[in-house]
Amino acid sequence: MTDTDILLRAYRLMCTARSMAVTYEENRPICKYVHSTSRGHEAIQLATAFNLLPCDYVSPYYRDESILLGLGFKPYELMLQLLAKDGDLFTSGREYYSHPNYRGSDKPGIIHQSSATGMQAIPTTGIAQGIQFLEKIQSAQLKKGPHGEPPVVVCSLGDASVTEGEVSEAFQFAALHQLPVIYLVQDNGWGISVTSAEARTSNANEMVKGFKGIKRISIDGSDFVQSYDVMKNVIEEVRRERYPFLVHARVPLLGHHTSGVRKEFYRTEEDLARHGEDDPGPKLRKKLLELGVPEDHLEQIEKEAAQEVAHHFQGAVAAPEPDPATVENHVFVPTPVTEEMGERSPAGKEKVLMVDAALFAIREIMEEYPEALLYGQDVGRRLGGVFREAATLAEQFGDHRVFNTAIQEAYIIGSTVGMSAVGLKPIVEVQFGDYIYPGFNQLVTEISKSCYLSCGKFPVQTLIRVPVGAYGGGGPYHSGCVESTLLTIKGIKVVYPSNAADMKGLLKAAFLDPNPVVMLEHKGLYWSKVPGTEDAKMVEPSRDYIIPLGKGNIVLAADADCVDEGESCCVITYGMGVYWAKAAAKHFPGRVEVIDLRTLFPLDEELVFATVKKHGKCLILAEEQQNNSFSEALAGRISKHCFPWLDAPVEVIGALNVPAVPMNIGLEKAMLPDAEKVSARLNSLLNT
């Protein structure tokens, strides 16, 4: 039998949650930002919270305010987020109500929570993946309970969200690797205005049967006693046995979907009455009376809860608004790499291929940082990457640090959120740029926003390697360039090396950066097999060599005489464009200066603008399709900042504006820029 004190504590918080919902409804003009409440879900949420330890992690979803109350957060703290006020300890006025994040020794950890339905499943499973790794290596980084208890991870979801493919990816990984994660699925029968019968063939409890290795149970989530006992047993079991579990909790929905999507818009009186019969509050109240708790004691609890909520709401309303000057804070956290260091061309060393420079850099990283891991499709022991860019790494560092994943780009990318949160430093690979799009949900919704919306508490330290580019008939799904698409995402950095030395120096800087970095690597430069790219091979830099992100490089300087006489121009480029530009420049000795950007964001604007001002004529060269591209955006920026110095419009050359790279080599050549096309454009520009 659950202790009466626990039941009374739960009842007090149920009364608090009910009073909060009533207060918000009665003050709709003040509570103007969209929000949901936990009405109907309070029992299972409180039962979950009461059984967690500070060493654990939990990812509540947007209806989980009662989980937060159960963890010990005060109504005032939650209301500051409701009203987007300055003192909001979670996001400082940047996020919706019940979108927490928390780091502290007194409560379970909570990574940044987004509103995207079901998207928390992958990052939260990534936490469990990270915990399992820390346990394998017996790391001192692993948080434990007061009596040495190992941590568990709880991922809270609405039942409608399990139709999302990314939830299935999380289930698959958790089942395959037996991770210590509990999926708490709260099933109220609705997905906004869509009923469960309209949306899915089975509930989460039935669906998860297909994932062998996940234990499951279905319960009445409106009954606090049953919910508490089940969650106590499940959490203890997962804490002890270290395997995944799904708890399917049937609950009523007593409030609106959100303050803006109101129940009277689409729900019938009969439906609302039926749900009202399962209100957890009256159920628990009846139980307490049966246990001999006096009626007047319960009335006193109800009165005190209402008074507390009123007091906290009054204080939250009076709290100051955020300072508008802070709006750009916390996009990134500072990186330790700010200067070029180490030896770029050590004497007596041979040139190496670009793909080997990457391999050597990762090998050195993994030797120095035991918390570094490498995973993705085909990078493990058997193949070592489709370009052999991870060859021998699994043999050297073990299958627990270098391993294959399923074909799950969303999981590969999104899991790094959780891995980073527990102190690991993941390096992951997407096999080709054309296949990064399934991971965009995680990259945009979770990774890019985490630092900003957690006010710097949860930056995501991840390095995502992506081979890109066309050569030799790779075809429409293995040759694409994706930089412009990536560069529309705020909150990530994008790096694009063009040679072996830069590859090693930039890769190490990207790894050390505490923010998310996508490294685009042109597969045509990996082996220097494309004619004219022999210079991509360079002497391998020293072990400590790093290049700060955001620093471009002059790879070909124009003669001072040509510059002084106004007979020069500059080419701003990166990747394969460096080699097209250098080849084309041979036709104009001393008249062309070539800048290799190396990092597309942050961009070395200082070098770009200074170079354009020096020459007065500029050509921006890239491999990707030109229309609406990064190159065209950069041309506009240059035109604005350098207009008084320009002797001609800024020129842009890129691939033809077709939807994909064609397979046929002749068609591929017709689509792409090359040295000949660049030479023709330079001739026109220099003679303007």
Short mmCIF file of N, CA, C and O in Angstrom, two decimals, residues 321-401:
data_model
loop_
_atom_site.label_atom_id
_atom_site.label_comp_id
_atom_site.label_asym_id
_atom_site.label_seq_id
_atom_site.Cartn_x
_atom_site.Cartn_y
_atom_site.Cartn_z
N GLU A 321 9.82 42.10 -17.58
CA GLU A 321 9.98 41.49 -18.89
C GLU A 321 11.48 41.30 -19.18
O GLU A 321 12.33 41.99 -18.60
N PRO A 322 11.83 40.40 -20.07
CA PRO A 322 13.24 40.25 -20.43
C PRO A 322 13.79 41.51 -21.08
O PRO A 322 13.06 42.26 -21.74
N ASP A 323 15.07 41.74 -20.91
CA ASP A 323 15.74 42.87 -21.54
C ASP A 323 15.92 42.57 -23.03
O ASP A 323 16.56 41.58 -23.39
N PRO A 324 15.34 43.39 -23.93
CA PRO A 324 15.50 43.12 -25.37
C PRO A 324 16.96 43.02 -25.82
O PRO A 324 17.25 42.38 -26.84
N ALA A 325 17.86 43.63 -25.05
CA ALA A 325 19.27 43.59 -25.43
C ALA A 325 19.86 42.19 -25.31
O ALA A 325 20.94 41.93 -25.84
N THR A 326 19.15 41.28 -24.65
CA THR A 326 19.66 39.92 -24.46
C THR A 326 19.23 38.97 -25.58
O THR A 326 19.56 37.78 -25.53
N VAL A 327 18.50 39.46 -26.56
CA VAL A 327 17.87 38.56 -27.53
C VAL A 327 18.88 37.75 -28.33
O VAL A 327 18.58 36.63 -28.77
N GLU A 328 20.10 38.25 -28.50
CA GLU A 328 21.10 37.51 -29.27
C GLU A 328 22.06 36.70 -28.40
O GLU A 328 22.98 36.07 -28.92
N ASN A 329 21.83 36.69 -27.11
CA ASN A 329 22.69 35.92 -26.21
C ASN A 329 22.48 34.42 -26.39
O ASN A 329 21.37 33.98 -26.68
N HIS A 330 23.54 33.66 -26.19
CA HIS A 330 23.49 32.19 -26.10
C HIS A 330 23.22 31.48 -27.42
O HIS A 330 22.79 30.32 -27.41
N VAL A 331 23.47 32.13 -28.54
CA VAL A 331 23.37 31.39 -29.80
C VAL A 331 24.42 30.28 -29.82
O VAL A 331 24.14 29.14 -30.22
N PHE A 332 25.62 30.63 -29.39
CA PHE A 332 26.70 29.66 -29.22
C PHE A 332 27.35 29.91 -27.87
O PHE A 332 27.22 30.99 -27.28
N VAL A 333 28.07 28.91 -27.36
CA VAL A 333 28.96 29.14 -26.23
C VAL A 333 30.37 29.33 -26.79
O VAL A 333 30.69 28.86 -27.89
N PRO A 334 31.24 30.03 -26.07
CA PRO A 334 32.57 30.32 -26.61
C PRO A 334 33.38 29.06 -26.89
O PRO A 334 33.32 28.08 -26.14
N THR A 335 34.12 29.09 -27.96
CA THR A 335 35.01 27.98 -28.29
C THR A 335 36.41 28.26 -27.77
O THR A 335 36.85 29.41 -27.75
N PRO A 336 37.12 27.23 -27.33
CA PRO A 336 38.49 27.45 -26.85
C PRO A 336 39.49 27.67 -27.97
O PRO A 336 40.61 28.11 -27.72
N VAL A 337 39.11 27.37 -29.21
CA VAL A 337 40.04 27.48 -30.33
C VAL A 337 39.86 28.85 -31.00
O VAL A 337 38.89 29.08 -31.72
N THR A 338 40.77 29.75 -30.75
CA THR A 338 40.68 31.11 -31.30
C THR A 338 41.88 31.50 -32.15
O THR A 338 41.83 32.51 -32.85
N GLU A 339 42.96 30.73 -32.11
CA GLU A 339 44.15 31.05 -32.88
C GLU A 339 44.67 29.79 -33.57
O GLU A 339 44.53 28.68 -33.06
N GLU A 340 45.30 29.98 -34.73
CA GLU A 340 45.96 28.86 -35.39
C GLU A 340 47.17 28.47 -34.56
O GLU A 340 47.97 29.32 -34.16
N MET A 341 47.30 27.18 -34.31
CA MET A 341 48.38 26.69 -33.46
C MET A 341 48.96 25.43 -34.06
O MET A 341 48.33 24.74 -34.86
N GLY A 342 50.18 25.11 -33.65
CA GLY A 342 50.83 23.92 -34.14
C GLY A 342 51.56 24.17 -35.45
O GLY A 342 51.59 25.28 -35.98
N GLU A 343 52.15 23.12 -35.98
CA GLU A 343 52.98 23.23 -37.18
C GLU A 343 52.21 22.69 -38.38
O GLU A 343 51.83 21.52 -38.41
N ARG A 344 51.98 23.54 -39.38
CA ARG A 344 51.19 23.15 -40.54
C ARG A 344 51.96 22.23 -41.48
O ARG A 344 51.40 21.26 -42.01
N SER A 345 53.25 22.49 -41.66
CA SER A 345 54.05 21.69 -42.60
C SER A 345 55.36 21.26 -41.95
O SER A 345 56.43 21.82 -42.22
N PRO A 346 55.31 20.27 -41.08
CA PRO A 346 56.54 19.83 -40.40
C PRO A 346 57.57 19.32 -41.40
O PRO A 346 57.23 18.68 -42.40
N ALA A 347 58.82 19.63 -41.13
CA ALA A 347 59.90 19.20 -42.02
C ALA A 347 60.05 17.68 -41.98
O ALA A 347 59.88 17.04 -40.95
N GLY A 348 60.36 17.13 -43.14
CA GLY A 348 60.68 15.72 -43.22
C GLY A 348 59.49 14.79 -43.28
O GLY A 348 59.66 13.57 -43.25
N LYS A 349 58.28 15.33 -43.37
CA LYS A 349 57.10 14.47 -43.43
C LYS A 349 56.56 14.43 -44.85
O LYS A 349 56.69 15.39 -45.62
N GLU A 350 55.94 13.32 -45.20
CA GLU A 350 55.41 13.14 -46.55
C GLU A 350 54.01 13.72 -46.66
O GLU A 350 53.30 13.89 -45.67
N LYS A 351 53.63 13.97 -47.91
CA LYS A 351 52.26 14.43 -48.16
C LYS A 351 51.29 13.28 -47.93
O LYS A 351 51.61 12.11 -48.15
N VAL A 352 50.09 13.64 -47.48
CA VAL A 352 49.06 12.64 -47.24
C VAL A 352 47.80 13.03 -48.00
O VAL A 352 47.57 14.20 -48.32
N LEU A 353 47.00 12.03 -48.27
CA LEU A 353 45.70 12.27 -48.88
C LEU A 353 44.76 12.95 -47.88
O LEU A 353 44.90 12.79 -46.66
N MET A 354 43.80 13.66 -48.41
CA MET A 354 42.84 14.34 -47.55
C MET A 354 42.06 13.35 -46.69
O MET A 354 41.82 13.60 -45.50
N VAL A 355 41.68 12.22 -47.25
CA VAL A 355 40.93 11.23 -46.48
C VAL A 355 41.78 10.66 -45.35
O VAL A 355 41.27 10.39 -44.26
N ASP A 356 43.08 10.53 -45.58
CA ASP A 356 43.96 10.03 -44.53
C ASP A 356 44.20 11.08 -43.45
O ASP A 356 44.34 10.75 -42.27
N ALA A 357 44.24 12.34 -43.86
CA ALA A 357 44.40 13.40 -42.86
C ALA A 357 43.23 13.39 -41.88
O ALA A 357 43.42 13.58 -40.67
N ALA A 358 42.03 13.12 -42.39
CA ALA A 358 40.87 13.02 -41.51
C ALA A 358 40.99 11.81 -40.59
O ALA A 358 40.72 11.89 -39.38
N LEU A 359 41.39 10.71 -41.15
CA LEU A 359 41.56 9.48 -40.37
C LEU A 359 42.58 9.68 -39.26
O LEU A 359 42.35 9.32 -38.10
N PHE A 360 43.72 10.30 -39.60
CA PHE A 360 44.77 10.51 -38.60
C PHE A 360 44.30 11.48 -37.51
O PHE A 360 44.62 11.30 -36.33
N ALA A 361 43.53 12.49 -37.92
CA ALA A 361 43.03 13.46 -36.94
C ALA A 361 42.10 12.78 -35.94
O ALA A 361 42.21 13.00 -34.72
N ILE A 362 41.20 11.95 -36.43
CA ILE A 362 40.27 11.27 -35.53
C ILE A 362 41.02 10.28 -34.65
O ILE A 362 40.72 10.13 -33.45
N ARG A 363 42.00 9.60 -35.21
CA ARG A 363 42.79 8.68 -34.39
C ARG A 363 43.45 9.42 -33.23
O ARG A 363 43.42 8.97 -32.08
N GLU A 364 44.05 10.57 -33.51
CA GLU A 364 44.70 11.35 -32.45
C GLU A 364 43.68 11.86 -31.44
O GLU A 364 43.95 11.88 -30.23
N ILE A 365 42.50 12.27 -31.92
CA ILE A 365 41.44 12.73 -31.01
C ILE A 365 41.04 11.60 -30.06
O ILE A 365 40.92 11.80 -28.85
N MET A 366 40.83 10.42 -30.61
CA MET A 366 40.36 9.31 -29.79
C MET A 366 41.43 8.81 -28.82
O MET A 366 41.12 8.30 -27.74
N GLU A 367 42.68 8.99 -29.19
CA GLU A 367 43.76 8.65 -28.27
C GLU A 367 43.79 9.61 -27.09
O GLU A 367 44.07 9.22 -25.95
N GLU A 368 43.46 10.87 -27.35
CA GLU A 368 43.56 11.90 -26.32
C GLU A 368 42.29 12.05 -25.50
O GLU A 368 42.34 12.41 -24.32
N TYR A 369 41.14 11.77 -26.10
CA TYR A 369 39.86 12.00 -25.44
C TYR A 369 39.07 10.69 -25.33
O TYR A 369 38.43 10.27 -26.29
N PRO A 370 39.09 10.05 -24.18
CA PRO A 370 38.37 8.77 -24.04
C PRO A 370 36.86 8.93 -24.16
O PRO A 370 36.16 7.94 -24.35
N GLU A 371 36.38 10.17 -24.05
CA GLU A 371 34.95 10.40 -24.18
C GLU A 371 34.51 10.61 -25.63
O GLU A 371 33.33 10.84 -25.91
N ALA A 372 35.45 10.53 -26.57
CA ALA A 372 35.14 10.68 -28.00
C ALA A 372 34.67 9.35 -28.57
O ALA A 372 35.27 8.30 -28.30
N LEU A 373 33.60 9.40 -29.35
CA LEU A 373 33.07 8.22 -30.02
C LEU A 373 32.84 8.55 -31.49
O LEU A 373 32.61 9.71 -31.85
N LEU A 374 32.85 7.53 -32.32
CA LEU A 374 32.56 7.69 -33.75
C LEU A 374 31.52 6.65 -34.14
O LEU A 374 31.72 5.45 -33.91
N TYR A 375 30.41 7.11 -34.70
CA TYR A 375 29.42 6.15 -35.16
C TYR A 375 28.64 6.69 -36.36
O TYR A 375 28.62 7.88 -36.64
N GLY A 376 28.02 5.77 -37.08
CA GLY A 376 27.28 6.07 -38.30
C GLY A 376 27.16 4.80 -39.13
O GLY A 376 27.54 3.71 -38.69
N GLN A 377 26.68 4.94 -40.34
CA GLN A 377 26.50 3.77 -41.20
C GLN A 377 27.84 3.29 -41.77
O GLN A 377 28.57 4.07 -42.37
N ASP A 378 28.16 2.04 -41.52
CA ASP A 378 29.31 1.38 -42.14
C ASP A 378 30.67 1.90 -41.69
O ASP A 378 31.68 1.64 -42.35
N VAL A 379 30.74 2.60 -40.57
CA VAL A 379 32.04 3.10 -40.11
C VAL A 379 32.74 2.10 -39.20
O VAL A 379 33.89 2.32 -38.82
N GLY A 380 32.07 1.01 -38.86
CA GLY A 380 32.62 0.06 -37.90
C GLY A 380 33.71 -0.82 -38.47
O GLY A 380 34.20 -0.65 -39.59
N ARG A 381 34.07 -1.80 -37.69
CA ARG A 381 35.24 -2.64 -37.92
C ARG A 381 35.24 -3.29 -39.31
O ARG A 381 36.26 -3.39 -39.97
N ARG A 382 34.08 -3.73 -39.79
CA ARG A 382 34.05 -4.55 -40.99
C ARG A 382 34.46 -3.77 -42.24
O ARG A 382 35.16 -4.28 -43.11
N LEU A 383 34.02 -2.50 -42.36
CA LEU A 383 34.31 -1.72 -43.56
C LEU A 383 35.18 -0.50 -43.28
O LEU A 383 36.07 -0.17 -44.05
N GLY A 384 34.91 0.18 -42.17
CA GLY A 384 35.68 1.38 -41.85
C GLY A 384 35.32 2.57 -42.71
O GLY A 384 36.16 3.41 -43.02
N GLY A 385 34.03 2.66 -43.09
CA GLY A 385 33.56 3.78 -43.89
C GLY A 385 33.58 3.46 -45.37
O GLY A 385 34.47 2.77 -45.85
N VAL A 386 32.58 3.98 -46.10
CA VAL A 386 32.52 3.69 -47.53
C VAL A 386 33.69 4.33 -48.28
O VAL A 386 34.01 3.94 -49.41
N PHE A 387 34.33 5.33 -47.69
CA PHE A 387 35.52 5.93 -48.28
C PHE A 387 36.79 5.52 -47.52
O PHE A 387 37.84 6.13 -47.71
N ARG A 388 36.63 4.53 -46.64
CA ARG A 388 37.74 4.05 -45.80
C ARG A 388 38.26 5.16 -44.88
O ARG A 388 39.41 5.12 -44.46
N GLU A 389 37.39 6.11 -44.58
CA GLU A 389 37.80 7.23 -43.75
C GLU A 389 37.86 6.87 -42.27
O GLU A 389 38.32 7.67 -41.45
N ALA A 390 37.39 5.66 -41.92
CA ALA A 390 37.48 5.20 -40.53
C ALA A 390 38.21 3.87 -40.43
O ALA A 390 38.10 3.17 -39.43
N ALA A 391 38.97 3.56 -41.44
CA ALA A 391 39.65 2.26 -41.49
C ALA A 391 40.56 2.07 -40.28
O ALA A 391 41.32 2.98 -39.92
N THR A 392 40.48 0.91 -39.66
CA THR A 392 41.29 0.45 -38.52
C THR A 392 40.91 1.11 -37.19
O THR A 392 41.44 0.71 -36.15
N LEU A 393 40.01 2.08 -37.17
CA LEU A 393 39.71 2.77 -35.92
C LEU A 393 39.01 1.85 -34.92
O LEU A 393 39.30 1.89 -33.72
N ALA A 394 38.09 1.02 -35.41
CA ALA A 394 37.41 0.10 -34.49
C ALA A 394 38.38 -0.91 -33.91
O ALA A 394 38.29 -1.28 -32.73
N GLU A 395 39.32 -1.37 -34.74
CA GLU A 395 40.32 -2.31 -34.24
C GLU A 395 41.15 -1.69 -33.13
O GLU A 395 41.50 -2.35 -32.14
N GLN A 396 41.45 -0.41 -33.27
CA GLN A 396 42.32 0.24 -32.29
C GLN A 396 41.56 0.63 -31.03
O GLN A 396 42.09 0.49 -29.92
N PHE A 397 40.32 1.11 -31.19
CA PHE A 397 39.63 1.71 -30.04
C PHE A 397 38.44 0.88 -29.54
O PHE A 397 37.87 1.22 -28.50
N GLY A 398 38.11 -0.16 -30.24
CA GLY A 398 37.05 -1.04 -29.76
C GLY A 398 35.69 -0.72 -30.36
O GLY A 398 35.41 0.42 -30.75
N ASP A 399 34.86 -1.75 -30.41
CA ASP A 399 33.54 -1.61 -31.01
C ASP A 399 32.59 -0.76 -30.16
O ASP A 399 31.53 -0.37 -30.64
N HIS A 400 32.94 -0.50 -28.92
CA HIS A 400 32.09 0.35 -28.09
C HIS A 400 32.33 1.83 -28.38
O HIS A 400 31.50 2.68 -28.02
N ARG A 401 33.46 2.15 -29.07
CA ARG A 401 33.75 3.55 -29.38
C ARG A 401 33.62 3.86 -30.87
O ARG A 401 33.42 5.02 -31.23
#
